[in-house]
mmCIF file of C-alpha atoms and ligand atoms in Angstrom:
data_model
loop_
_atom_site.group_PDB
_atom_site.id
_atom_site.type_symbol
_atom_site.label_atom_id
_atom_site.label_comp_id
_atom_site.label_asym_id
_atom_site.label_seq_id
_atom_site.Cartn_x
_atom_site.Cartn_y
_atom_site.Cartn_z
ATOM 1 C CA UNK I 1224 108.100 -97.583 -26.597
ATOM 2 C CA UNK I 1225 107.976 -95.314 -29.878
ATOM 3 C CA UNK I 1226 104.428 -95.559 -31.428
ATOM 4 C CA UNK I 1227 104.719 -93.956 -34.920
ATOM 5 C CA UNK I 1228 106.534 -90.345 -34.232
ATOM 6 C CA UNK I 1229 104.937 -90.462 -30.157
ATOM 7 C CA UNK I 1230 106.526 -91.948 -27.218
ATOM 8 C CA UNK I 1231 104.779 -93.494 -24.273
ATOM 9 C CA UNK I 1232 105.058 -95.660 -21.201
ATOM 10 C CA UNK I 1233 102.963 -99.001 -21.973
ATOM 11 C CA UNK I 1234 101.833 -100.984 -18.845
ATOM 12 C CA UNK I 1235 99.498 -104.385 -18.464
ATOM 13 C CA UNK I 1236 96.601 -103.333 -16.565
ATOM 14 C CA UNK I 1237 97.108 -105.519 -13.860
ATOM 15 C CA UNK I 1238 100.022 -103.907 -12.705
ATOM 16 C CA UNK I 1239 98.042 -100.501 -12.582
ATOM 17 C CA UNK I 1240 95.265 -99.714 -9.732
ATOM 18 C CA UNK I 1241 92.000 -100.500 -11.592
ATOM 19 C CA UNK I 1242 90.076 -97.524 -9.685
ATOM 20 C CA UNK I 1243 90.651 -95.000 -12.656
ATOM 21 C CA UNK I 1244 91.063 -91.941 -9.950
ATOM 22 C CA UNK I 1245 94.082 -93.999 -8.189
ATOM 23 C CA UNK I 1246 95.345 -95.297 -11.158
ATOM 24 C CA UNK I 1247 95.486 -91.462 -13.213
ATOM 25 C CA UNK I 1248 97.109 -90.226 -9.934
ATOM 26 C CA UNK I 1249 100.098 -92.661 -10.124
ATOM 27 C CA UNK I 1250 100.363 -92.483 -13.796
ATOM 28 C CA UNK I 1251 100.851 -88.422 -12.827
ATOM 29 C CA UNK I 1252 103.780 -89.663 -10.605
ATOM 30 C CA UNK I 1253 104.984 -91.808 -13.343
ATOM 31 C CA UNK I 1254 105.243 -89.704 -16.031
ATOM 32 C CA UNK I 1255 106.333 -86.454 -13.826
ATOM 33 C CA UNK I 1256 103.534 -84.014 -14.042
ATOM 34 C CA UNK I 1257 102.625 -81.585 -13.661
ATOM 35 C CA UNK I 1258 105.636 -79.668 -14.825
ATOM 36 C CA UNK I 1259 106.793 -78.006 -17.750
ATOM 37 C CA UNK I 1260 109.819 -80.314 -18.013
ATOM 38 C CA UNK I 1261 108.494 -83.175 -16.656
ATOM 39 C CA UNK I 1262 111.768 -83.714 -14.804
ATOM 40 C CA UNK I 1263 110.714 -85.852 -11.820
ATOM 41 C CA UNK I 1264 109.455 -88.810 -14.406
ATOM 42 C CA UNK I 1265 109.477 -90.246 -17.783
ATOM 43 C CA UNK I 1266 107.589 -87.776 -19.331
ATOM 44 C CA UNK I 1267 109.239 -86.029 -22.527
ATOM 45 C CA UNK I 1268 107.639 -82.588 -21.851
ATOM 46 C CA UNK I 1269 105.555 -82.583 -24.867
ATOM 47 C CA UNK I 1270 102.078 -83.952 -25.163
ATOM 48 C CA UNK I 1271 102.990 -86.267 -27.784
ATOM 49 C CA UNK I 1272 105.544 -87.659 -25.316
ATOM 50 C CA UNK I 1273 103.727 -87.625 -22.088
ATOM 51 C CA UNK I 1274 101.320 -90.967 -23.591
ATOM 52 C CA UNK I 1275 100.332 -94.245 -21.506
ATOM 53 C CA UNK I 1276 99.013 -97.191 -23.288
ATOM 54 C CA UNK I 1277 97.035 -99.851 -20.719
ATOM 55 C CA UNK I 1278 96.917 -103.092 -22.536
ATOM 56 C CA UNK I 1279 95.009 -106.374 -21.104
ATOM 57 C CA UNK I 1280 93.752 -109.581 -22.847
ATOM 58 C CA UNK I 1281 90.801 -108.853 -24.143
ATOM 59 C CA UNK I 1282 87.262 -109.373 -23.362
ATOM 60 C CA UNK I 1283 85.350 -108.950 -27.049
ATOM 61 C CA UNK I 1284 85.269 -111.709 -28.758
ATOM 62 C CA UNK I 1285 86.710 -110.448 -31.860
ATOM 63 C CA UNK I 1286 89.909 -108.746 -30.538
ATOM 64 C CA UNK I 1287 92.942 -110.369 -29.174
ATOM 65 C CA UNK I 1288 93.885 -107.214 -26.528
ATOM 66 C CA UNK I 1289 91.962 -104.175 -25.265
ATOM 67 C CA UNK I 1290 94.169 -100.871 -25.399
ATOM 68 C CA UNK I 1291 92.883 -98.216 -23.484
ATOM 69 C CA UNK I 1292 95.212 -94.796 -24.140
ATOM 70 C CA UNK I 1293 95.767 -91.958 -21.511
ATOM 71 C CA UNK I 1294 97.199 -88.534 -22.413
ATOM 72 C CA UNK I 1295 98.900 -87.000 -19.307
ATOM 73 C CA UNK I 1296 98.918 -83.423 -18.954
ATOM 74 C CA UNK I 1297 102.417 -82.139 -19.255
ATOM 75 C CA UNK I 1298 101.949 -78.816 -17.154
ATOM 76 C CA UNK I 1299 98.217 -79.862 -15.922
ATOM 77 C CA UNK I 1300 97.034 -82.449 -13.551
ATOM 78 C CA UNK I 1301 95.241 -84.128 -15.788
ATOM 79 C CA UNK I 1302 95.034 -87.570 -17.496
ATOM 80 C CA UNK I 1303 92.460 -88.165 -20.004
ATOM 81 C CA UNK I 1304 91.162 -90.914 -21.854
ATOM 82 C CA UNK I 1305 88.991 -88.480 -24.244
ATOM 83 C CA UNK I 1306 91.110 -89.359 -27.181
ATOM 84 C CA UNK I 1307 92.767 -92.201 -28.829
ATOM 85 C CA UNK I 1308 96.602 -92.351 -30.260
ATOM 86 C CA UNK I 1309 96.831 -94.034 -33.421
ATOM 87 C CA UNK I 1310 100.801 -93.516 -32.887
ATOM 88 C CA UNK I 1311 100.584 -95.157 -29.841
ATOM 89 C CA UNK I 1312 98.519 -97.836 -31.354
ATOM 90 C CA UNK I 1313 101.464 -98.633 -33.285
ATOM 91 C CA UNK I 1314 103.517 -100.567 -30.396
ATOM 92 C CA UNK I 1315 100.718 -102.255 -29.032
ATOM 93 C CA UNK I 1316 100.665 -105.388 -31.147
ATOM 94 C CA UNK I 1317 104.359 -105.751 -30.448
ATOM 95 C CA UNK I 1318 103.947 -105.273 -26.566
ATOM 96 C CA UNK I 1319 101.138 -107.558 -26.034
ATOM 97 C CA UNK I 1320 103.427 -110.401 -27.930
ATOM 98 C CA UNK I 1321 106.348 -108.924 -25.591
ATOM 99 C CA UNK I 1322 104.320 -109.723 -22.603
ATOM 100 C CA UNK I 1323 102.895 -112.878 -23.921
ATOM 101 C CA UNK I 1324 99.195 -111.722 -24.493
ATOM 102 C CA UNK I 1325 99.371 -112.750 -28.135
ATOM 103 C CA UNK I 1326 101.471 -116.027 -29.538
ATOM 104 C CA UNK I 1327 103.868 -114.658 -31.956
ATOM 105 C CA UNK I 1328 103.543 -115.865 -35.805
ATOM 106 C CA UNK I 1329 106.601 -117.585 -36.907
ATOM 107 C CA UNK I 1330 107.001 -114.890 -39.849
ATOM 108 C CA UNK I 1331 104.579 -112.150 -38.546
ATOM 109 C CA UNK I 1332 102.244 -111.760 -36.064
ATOM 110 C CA UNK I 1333 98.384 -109.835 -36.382
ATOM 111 C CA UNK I 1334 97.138 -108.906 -32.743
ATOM 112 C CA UNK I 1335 93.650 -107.588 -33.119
ATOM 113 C CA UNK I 1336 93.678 -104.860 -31.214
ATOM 114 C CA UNK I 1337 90.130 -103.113 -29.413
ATOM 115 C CA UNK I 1338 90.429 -99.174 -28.769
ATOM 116 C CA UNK I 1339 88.927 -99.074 -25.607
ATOM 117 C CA UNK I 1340 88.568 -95.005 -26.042
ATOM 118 C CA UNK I 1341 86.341 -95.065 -29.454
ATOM 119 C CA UNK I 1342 84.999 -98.715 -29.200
ATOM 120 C CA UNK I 1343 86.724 -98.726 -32.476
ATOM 121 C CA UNK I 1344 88.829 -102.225 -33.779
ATOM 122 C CA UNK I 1345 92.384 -102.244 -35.574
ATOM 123 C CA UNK I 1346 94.565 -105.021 -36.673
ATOM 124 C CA UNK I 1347 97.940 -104.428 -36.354
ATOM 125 C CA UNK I 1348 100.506 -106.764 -38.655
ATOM 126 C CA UNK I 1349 104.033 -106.840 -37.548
ATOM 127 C CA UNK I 1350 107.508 -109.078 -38.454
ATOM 128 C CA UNK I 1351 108.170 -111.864 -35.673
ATOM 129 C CA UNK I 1352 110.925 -113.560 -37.399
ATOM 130 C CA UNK I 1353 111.680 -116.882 -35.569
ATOM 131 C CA UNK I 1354 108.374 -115.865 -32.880
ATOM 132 C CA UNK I 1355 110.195 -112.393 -31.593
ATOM 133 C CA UNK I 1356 109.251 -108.953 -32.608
ATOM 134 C CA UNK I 1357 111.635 -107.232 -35.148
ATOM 135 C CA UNK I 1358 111.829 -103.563 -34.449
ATOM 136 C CA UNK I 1359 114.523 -103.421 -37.510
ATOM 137 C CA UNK I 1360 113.534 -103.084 -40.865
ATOM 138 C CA UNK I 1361 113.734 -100.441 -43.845
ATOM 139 C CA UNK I 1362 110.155 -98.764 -42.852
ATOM 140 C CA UNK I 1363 111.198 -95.031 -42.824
ATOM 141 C CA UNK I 1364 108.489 -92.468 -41.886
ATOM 142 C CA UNK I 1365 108.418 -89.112 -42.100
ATOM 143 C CA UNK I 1366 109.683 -87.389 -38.426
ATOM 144 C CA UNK I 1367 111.112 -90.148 -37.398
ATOM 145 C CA UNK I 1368 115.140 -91.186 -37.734
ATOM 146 C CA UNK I 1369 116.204 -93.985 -39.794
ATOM 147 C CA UNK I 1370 114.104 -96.792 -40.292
ATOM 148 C CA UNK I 1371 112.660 -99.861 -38.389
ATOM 149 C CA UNK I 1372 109.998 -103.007 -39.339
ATOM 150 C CA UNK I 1373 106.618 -101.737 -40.819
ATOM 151 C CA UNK I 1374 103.934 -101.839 -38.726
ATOM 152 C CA UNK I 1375 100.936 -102.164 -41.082
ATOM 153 C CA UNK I 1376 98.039 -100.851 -38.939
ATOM 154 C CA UNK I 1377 94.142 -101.733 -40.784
ATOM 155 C CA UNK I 1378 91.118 -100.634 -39.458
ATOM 156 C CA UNK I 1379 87.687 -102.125 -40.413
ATOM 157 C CA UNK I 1380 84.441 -100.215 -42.242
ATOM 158 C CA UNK I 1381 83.784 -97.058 -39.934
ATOM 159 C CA UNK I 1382 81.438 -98.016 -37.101
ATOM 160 C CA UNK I 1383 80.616 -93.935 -36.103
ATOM 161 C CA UNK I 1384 79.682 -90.655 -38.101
ATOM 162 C CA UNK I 1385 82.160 -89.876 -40.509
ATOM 163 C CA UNK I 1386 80.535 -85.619 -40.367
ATOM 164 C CA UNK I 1387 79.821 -85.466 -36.553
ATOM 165 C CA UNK I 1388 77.234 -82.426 -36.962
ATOM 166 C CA UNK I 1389 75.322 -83.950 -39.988
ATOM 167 C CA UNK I 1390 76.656 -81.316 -42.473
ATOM 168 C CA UNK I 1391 79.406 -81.247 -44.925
ATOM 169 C CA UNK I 1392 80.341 -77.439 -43.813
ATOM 170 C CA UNK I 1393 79.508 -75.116 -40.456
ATOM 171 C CA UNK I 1394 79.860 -71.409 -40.509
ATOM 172 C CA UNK I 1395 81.641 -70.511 -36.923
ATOM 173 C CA UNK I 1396 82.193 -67.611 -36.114
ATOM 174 C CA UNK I 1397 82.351 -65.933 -39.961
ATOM 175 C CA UNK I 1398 84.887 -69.188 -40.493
ATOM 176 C CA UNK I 1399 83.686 -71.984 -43.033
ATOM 177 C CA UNK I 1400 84.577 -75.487 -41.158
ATOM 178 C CA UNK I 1401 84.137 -79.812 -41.900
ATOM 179 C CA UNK I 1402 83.940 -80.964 -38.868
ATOM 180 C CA UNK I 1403 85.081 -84.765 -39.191
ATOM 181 C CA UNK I 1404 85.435 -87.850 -37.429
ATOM 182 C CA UNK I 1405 87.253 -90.806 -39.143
ATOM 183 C CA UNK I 1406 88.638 -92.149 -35.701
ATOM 184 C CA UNK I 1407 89.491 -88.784 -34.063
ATOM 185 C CA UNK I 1408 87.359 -85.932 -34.463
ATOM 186 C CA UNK I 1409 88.820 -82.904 -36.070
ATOM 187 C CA UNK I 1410 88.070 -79.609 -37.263
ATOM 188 C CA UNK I 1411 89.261 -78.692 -41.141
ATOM 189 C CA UNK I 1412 89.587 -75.400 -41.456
ATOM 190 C CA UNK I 1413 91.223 -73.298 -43.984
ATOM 191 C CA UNK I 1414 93.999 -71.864 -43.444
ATOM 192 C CA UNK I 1415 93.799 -69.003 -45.167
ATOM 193 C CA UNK I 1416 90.139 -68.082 -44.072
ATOM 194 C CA UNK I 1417 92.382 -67.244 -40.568
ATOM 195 C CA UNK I 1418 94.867 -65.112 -42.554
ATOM 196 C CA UNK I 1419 97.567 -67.956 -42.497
ATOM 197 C CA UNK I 1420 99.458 -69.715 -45.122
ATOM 198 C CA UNK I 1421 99.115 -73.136 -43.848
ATOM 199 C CA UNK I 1422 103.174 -73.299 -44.333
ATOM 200 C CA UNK I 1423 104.166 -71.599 -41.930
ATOM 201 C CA UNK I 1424 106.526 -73.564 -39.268
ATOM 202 C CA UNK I 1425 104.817 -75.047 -35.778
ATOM 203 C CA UNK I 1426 106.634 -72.651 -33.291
ATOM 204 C CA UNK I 1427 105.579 -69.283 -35.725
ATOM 205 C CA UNK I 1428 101.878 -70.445 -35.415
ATOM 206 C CA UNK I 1429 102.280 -71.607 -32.217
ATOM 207 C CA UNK I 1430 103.553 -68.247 -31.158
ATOM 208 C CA UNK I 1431 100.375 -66.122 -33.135
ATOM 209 C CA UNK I 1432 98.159 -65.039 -30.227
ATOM 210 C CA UNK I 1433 95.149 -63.742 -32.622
ATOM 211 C CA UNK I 1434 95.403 -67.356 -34.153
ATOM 212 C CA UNK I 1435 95.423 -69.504 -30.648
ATOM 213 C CA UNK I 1436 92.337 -67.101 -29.709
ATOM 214 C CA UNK I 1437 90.298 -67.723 -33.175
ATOM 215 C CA UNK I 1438 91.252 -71.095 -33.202
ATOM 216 C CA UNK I 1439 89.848 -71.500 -29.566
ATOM 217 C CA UNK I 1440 86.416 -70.067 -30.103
ATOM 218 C CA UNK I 1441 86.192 -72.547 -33.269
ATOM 219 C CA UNK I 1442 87.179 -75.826 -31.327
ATOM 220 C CA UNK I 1443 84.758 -74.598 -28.476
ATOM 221 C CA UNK I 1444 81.848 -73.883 -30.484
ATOM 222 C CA UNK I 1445 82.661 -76.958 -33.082
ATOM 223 C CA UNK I 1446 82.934 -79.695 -29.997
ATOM 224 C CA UNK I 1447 79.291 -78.403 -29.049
ATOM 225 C CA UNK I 1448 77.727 -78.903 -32.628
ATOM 226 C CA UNK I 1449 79.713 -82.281 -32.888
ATOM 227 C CA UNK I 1450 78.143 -83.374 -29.793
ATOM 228 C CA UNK I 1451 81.384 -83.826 -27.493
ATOM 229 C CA UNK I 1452 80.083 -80.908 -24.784
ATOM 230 C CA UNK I 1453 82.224 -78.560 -22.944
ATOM 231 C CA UNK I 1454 85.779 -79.434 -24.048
ATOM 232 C CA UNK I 1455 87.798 -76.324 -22.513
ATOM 233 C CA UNK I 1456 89.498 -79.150 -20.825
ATOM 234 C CA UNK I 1457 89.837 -81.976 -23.313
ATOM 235 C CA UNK I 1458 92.098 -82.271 -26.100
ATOM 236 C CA UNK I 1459 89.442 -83.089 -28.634
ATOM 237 C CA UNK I 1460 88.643 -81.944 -31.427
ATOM 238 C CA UNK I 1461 91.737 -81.225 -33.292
ATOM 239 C CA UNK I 1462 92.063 -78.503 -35.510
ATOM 240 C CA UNK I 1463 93.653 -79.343 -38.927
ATOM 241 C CA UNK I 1464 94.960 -75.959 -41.068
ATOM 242 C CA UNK I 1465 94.830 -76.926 -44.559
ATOM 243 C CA UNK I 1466 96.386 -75.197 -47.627
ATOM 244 C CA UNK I 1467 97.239 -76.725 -51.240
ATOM 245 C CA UNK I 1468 100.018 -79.508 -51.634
ATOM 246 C CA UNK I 1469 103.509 -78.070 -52.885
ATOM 247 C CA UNK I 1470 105.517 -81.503 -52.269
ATOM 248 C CA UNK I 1471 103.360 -84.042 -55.176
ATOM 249 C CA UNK I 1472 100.640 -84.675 -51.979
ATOM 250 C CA UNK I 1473 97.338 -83.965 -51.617
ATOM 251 C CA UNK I 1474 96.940 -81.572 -49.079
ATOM 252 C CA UNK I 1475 99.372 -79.516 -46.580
ATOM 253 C CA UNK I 1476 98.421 -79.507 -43.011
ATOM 254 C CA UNK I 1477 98.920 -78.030 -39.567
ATOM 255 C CA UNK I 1478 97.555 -79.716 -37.372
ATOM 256 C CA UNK I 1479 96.718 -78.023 -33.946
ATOM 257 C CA UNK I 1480 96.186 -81.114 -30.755
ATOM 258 C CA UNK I 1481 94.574 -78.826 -29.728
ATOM 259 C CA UNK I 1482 97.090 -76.167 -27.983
ATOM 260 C CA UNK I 1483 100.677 -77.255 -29.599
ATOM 261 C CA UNK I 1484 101.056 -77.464 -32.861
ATOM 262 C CA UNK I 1485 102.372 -80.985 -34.198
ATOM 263 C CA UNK I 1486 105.035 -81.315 -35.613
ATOM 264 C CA UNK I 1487 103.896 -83.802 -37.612
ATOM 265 C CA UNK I 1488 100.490 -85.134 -37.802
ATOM 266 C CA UNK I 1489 98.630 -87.831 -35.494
ATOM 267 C CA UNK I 1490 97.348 -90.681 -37.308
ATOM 268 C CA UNK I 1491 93.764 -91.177 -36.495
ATOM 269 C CA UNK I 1492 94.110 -87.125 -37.144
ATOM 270 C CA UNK I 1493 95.558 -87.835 -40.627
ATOM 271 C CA UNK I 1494 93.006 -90.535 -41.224
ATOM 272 C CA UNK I 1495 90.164 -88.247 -40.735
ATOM 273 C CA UNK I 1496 91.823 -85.390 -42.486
ATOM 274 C CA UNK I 1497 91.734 -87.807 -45.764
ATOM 275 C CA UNK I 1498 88.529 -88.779 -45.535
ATOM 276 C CA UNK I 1499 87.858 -85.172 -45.363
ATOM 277 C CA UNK I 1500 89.139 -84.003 -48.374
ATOM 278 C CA UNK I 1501 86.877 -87.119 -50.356
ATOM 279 C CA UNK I 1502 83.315 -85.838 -48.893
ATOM 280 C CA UNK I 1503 82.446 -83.409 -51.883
ATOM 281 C CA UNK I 1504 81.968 -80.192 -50.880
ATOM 282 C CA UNK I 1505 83.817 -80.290 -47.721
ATOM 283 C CA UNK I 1506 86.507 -77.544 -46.286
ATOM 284 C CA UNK I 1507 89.912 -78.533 -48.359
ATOM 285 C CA UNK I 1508 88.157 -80.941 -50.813
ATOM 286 C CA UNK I 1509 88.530 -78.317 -54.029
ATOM 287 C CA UNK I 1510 92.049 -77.311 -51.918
ATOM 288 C CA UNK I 1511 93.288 -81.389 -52.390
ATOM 289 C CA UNK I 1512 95.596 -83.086 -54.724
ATOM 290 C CA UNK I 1513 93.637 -86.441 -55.292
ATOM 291 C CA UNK I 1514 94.203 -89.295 -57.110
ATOM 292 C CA UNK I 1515 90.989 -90.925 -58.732
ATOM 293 C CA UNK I 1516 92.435 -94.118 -58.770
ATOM 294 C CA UNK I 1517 94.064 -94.759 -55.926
ATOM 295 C CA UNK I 1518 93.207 -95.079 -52.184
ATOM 296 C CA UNK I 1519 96.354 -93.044 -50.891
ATOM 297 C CA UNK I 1520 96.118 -89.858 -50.065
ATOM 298 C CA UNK I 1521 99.293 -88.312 -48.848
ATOM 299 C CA UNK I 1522 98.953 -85.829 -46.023
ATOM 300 C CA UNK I 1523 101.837 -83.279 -45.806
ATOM 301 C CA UNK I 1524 102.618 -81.881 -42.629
ATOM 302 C CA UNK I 1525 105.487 -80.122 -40.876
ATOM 303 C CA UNK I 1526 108.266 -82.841 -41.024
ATOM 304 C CA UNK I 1527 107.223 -84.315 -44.053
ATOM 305 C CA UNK I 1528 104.303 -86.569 -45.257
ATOM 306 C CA UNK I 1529 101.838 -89.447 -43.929
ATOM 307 C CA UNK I 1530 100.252 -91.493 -46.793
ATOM 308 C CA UNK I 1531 96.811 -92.984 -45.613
ATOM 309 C CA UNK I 1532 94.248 -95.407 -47.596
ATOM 310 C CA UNK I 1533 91.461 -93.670 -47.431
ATOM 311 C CA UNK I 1534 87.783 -94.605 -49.149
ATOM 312 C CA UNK I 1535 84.841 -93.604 -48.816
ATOM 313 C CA UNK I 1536 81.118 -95.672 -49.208
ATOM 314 C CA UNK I 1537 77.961 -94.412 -48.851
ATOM 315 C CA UNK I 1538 75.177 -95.482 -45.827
ATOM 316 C CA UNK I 1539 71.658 -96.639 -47.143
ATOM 317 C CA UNK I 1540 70.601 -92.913 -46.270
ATOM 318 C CA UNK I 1541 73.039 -91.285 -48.540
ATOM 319 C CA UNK I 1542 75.502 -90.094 -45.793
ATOM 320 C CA UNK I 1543 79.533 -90.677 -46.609
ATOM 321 C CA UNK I 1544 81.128 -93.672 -44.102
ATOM 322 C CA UNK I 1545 84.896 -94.508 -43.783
ATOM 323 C CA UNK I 1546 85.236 -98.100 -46.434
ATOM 324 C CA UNK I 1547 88.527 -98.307 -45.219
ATOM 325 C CA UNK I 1548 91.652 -97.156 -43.978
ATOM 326 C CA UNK I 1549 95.082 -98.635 -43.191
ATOM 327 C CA UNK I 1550 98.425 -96.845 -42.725
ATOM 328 C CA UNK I 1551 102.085 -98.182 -42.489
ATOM 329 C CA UNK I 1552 103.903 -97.058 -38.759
ATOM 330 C CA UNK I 1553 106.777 -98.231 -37.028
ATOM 331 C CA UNK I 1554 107.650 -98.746 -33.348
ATOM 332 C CA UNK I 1555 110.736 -99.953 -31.484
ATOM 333 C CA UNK I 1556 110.639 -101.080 -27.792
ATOM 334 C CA UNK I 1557 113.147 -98.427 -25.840
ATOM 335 C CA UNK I 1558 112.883 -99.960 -22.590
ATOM 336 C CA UNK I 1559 111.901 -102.787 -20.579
ATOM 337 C CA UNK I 1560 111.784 -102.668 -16.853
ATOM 338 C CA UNK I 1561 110.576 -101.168 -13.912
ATOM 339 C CA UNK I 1562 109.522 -97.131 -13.155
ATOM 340 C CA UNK I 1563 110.294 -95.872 -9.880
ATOM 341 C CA UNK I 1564 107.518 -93.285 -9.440
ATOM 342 C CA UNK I 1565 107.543 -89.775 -7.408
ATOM 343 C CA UNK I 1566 105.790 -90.945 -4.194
ATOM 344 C CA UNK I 1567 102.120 -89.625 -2.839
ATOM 345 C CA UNK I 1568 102.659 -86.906 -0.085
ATOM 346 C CA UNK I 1569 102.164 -90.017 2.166
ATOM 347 C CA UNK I 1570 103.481 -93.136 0.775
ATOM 348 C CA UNK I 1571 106.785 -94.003 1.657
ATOM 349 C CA UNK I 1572 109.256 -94.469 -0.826
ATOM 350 C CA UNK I 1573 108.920 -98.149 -1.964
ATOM 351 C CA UNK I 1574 111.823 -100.944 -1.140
ATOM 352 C CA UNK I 1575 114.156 -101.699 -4.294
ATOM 353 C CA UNK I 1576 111.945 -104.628 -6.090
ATOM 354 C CA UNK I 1577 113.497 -108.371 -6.457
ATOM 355 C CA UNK I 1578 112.059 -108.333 -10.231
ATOM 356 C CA UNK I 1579 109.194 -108.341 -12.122
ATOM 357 C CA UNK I 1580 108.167 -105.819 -14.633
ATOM 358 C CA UNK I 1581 105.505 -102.979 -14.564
HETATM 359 O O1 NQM N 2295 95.635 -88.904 -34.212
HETATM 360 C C1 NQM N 2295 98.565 -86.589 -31.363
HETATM 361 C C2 NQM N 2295 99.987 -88.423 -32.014
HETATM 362 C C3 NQM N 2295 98.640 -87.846 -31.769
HETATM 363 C C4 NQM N 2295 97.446 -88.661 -31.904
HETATM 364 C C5 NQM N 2295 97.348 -85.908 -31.010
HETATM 365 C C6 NQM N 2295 97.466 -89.691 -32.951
HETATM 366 C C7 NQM N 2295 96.247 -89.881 -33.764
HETATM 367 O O2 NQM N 2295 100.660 -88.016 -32.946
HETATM 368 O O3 NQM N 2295 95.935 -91.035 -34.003
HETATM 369 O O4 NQM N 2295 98.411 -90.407 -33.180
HETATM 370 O O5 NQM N 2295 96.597 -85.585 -31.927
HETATM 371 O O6 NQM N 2295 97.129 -85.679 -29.845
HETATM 372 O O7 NQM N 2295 100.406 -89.302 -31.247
#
């Protein structure tokens, strides 16, 4: 399915190996990696195509499914579930009424959704004319073609610490930083305190070798004071360039996951990025474009823009928390049917199954 402007394979967990180790090694099969071009497997040879989502009912008792989400190394052996996908998010209400997890509304259907990564809760609301999914509709967003039915994703009060290290700013290494975390923890930097203009295209800052070294000691040294350990191998924290709006937004980003550069902006990423730019004092806040009165802030990235609710509260101690924050996606099922994955060194190559779905 496409989740928002990612792609990934979306499996029931029963038809996965629950032993994480054995289940990771298959999805590697699945998906083609490690290799540049993922060419053995269904892997688009990008990170933000090389996504699993592992759906199952779900055992809270105020959530309909639990979603757990695996990044797959494209070039790397590695699957991990240190980070969510709030792109991905965006096709699992709509799977788990595919699969017949969730009854389908006869207008539209809310699957209350549990992020099995974060502990976190969403609700995702999507059109089930006649009790099927819709994937058409006139929802366009912004590096995506055409349009397809809204996917209105909500998420509840912030349950974690919106500023991970306690403070509004960090000094690392001679760089001013806001280290955030409204749902995926990210870095806000400035992009002109690392002698960018925060406008330049993904592949120019992709290719800047001073840049990927700077922004490496940052994330390093940032996971540690956020609490997340050694990350040389994770793909948390994101780093988010910022630089003044100059398309009527509030902010212009670039948004680094952590290696490639996206060319867009992920949505738990955007989500944190807005409630960024609302803590007073914060990296980008005197940078941002806001509107008093309204809840949207509208994060401009490389292929265009990603409006987020975003407010802010305050805990009985004075800190900022996340109010709330919802965001509009789409998704559109792609495929439905059975992967045929690279087999182990050992296994043989399986017999050509009579049906079923995995
Ligand atoms: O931040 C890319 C994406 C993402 C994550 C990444 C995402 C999110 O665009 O919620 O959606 O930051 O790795 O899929």
């Amino acid at each position: 399915m496409r989740g928002g402007t990612s792609k990934g394979a979306y499996f029931l967990a029963d038809d996965l190996p629950a032993e994480p180790a054995s289940r990771d090694a298959l999805l590697l099969r699945v998906m083609g990696s490690p290799d540049e071009r993922q060419i053995d497997g269904l892997g688009g040879a990008h990170p933000l195509t090389s996504k699993v989502a592992v759906v199952a009912p779900s055992t809270a008792p105020n959530a309909d499914v639990d979603y757990l989400f695996l990044q797959v190394g494209v070039d790397k052996p590695e699957v991990s579930d240190r980070q969510n996908c709030g792109n991905i998010l965006a096709g699992v209400g709509p799977f788990a009424v595919e699969r017949g997890l969730v009854p389908a509304g006869e207008e539209r259907t809310s699957v209350r959704i549990r992020m099995v990564n974060t502990g976190d809760h969403a609700t995702a609301t999507f059109p089930t004319p006649g009790g099927r999914v819709r994937y058409t509709g006139d929802a366009e967003i912004s590096g995506v073609p055409g349009t397809a039915a809204p996917v209105v994703i909500e998420f509840p009060p912030g349950a974690g610490k919106l500023l991970p290290t306690g403070n509004v700013r960090d000094e690392i290494d001679g760089t001013p930083v806001t280290c955030v975390d409204n749902g995926m923890p990210t870095v806000l930097v400035e992009a002109a305190s690392l002698k960018v203009s925060g406008y330049e295209p993904p592949a120019e800052l992709e290719a800047d070798q001073e840049l990927a070294d700077r922004l490496r000691v940052i994330r390093l040294e940032a996971a540690r004071l956020m609490g997340l350990g050694d990350v040389s191998n994770a793909t948390v924290p994101k780093l988010s360039l910022l630089a003044p709006p100059r398309e009527g937004g509030a902010i212009t980003t670039r948004t680094f996951i952590p290696v490639r550069c996206h060319p867009s902006i992920g949505v738990l990423g955007a989500a944190s990025v807005a409630a960024g730019l609302r803590i007073d004092g914060g990296v980008g806040a005197d940078l941002a474009a806001l509107d008093a009165d309204s809840d949207r802030v509208r994060i401009e990235h490389p292929t265009g823009f990603l409006d987020i609710e975003s407010s802010l509260g305050t805990t009985p101690a004075g800190l900022p928390t996340a109010r709330r924050t919802a965001v509009v996606r789409t998704a559109r099922k792609i495929f439905d049917g059975l992967v045929f994955p690279r087999s182990a060194e050992t296994a043989e190559i399986p017999p050509h199954p009579q049906g079923g779905q995995g």
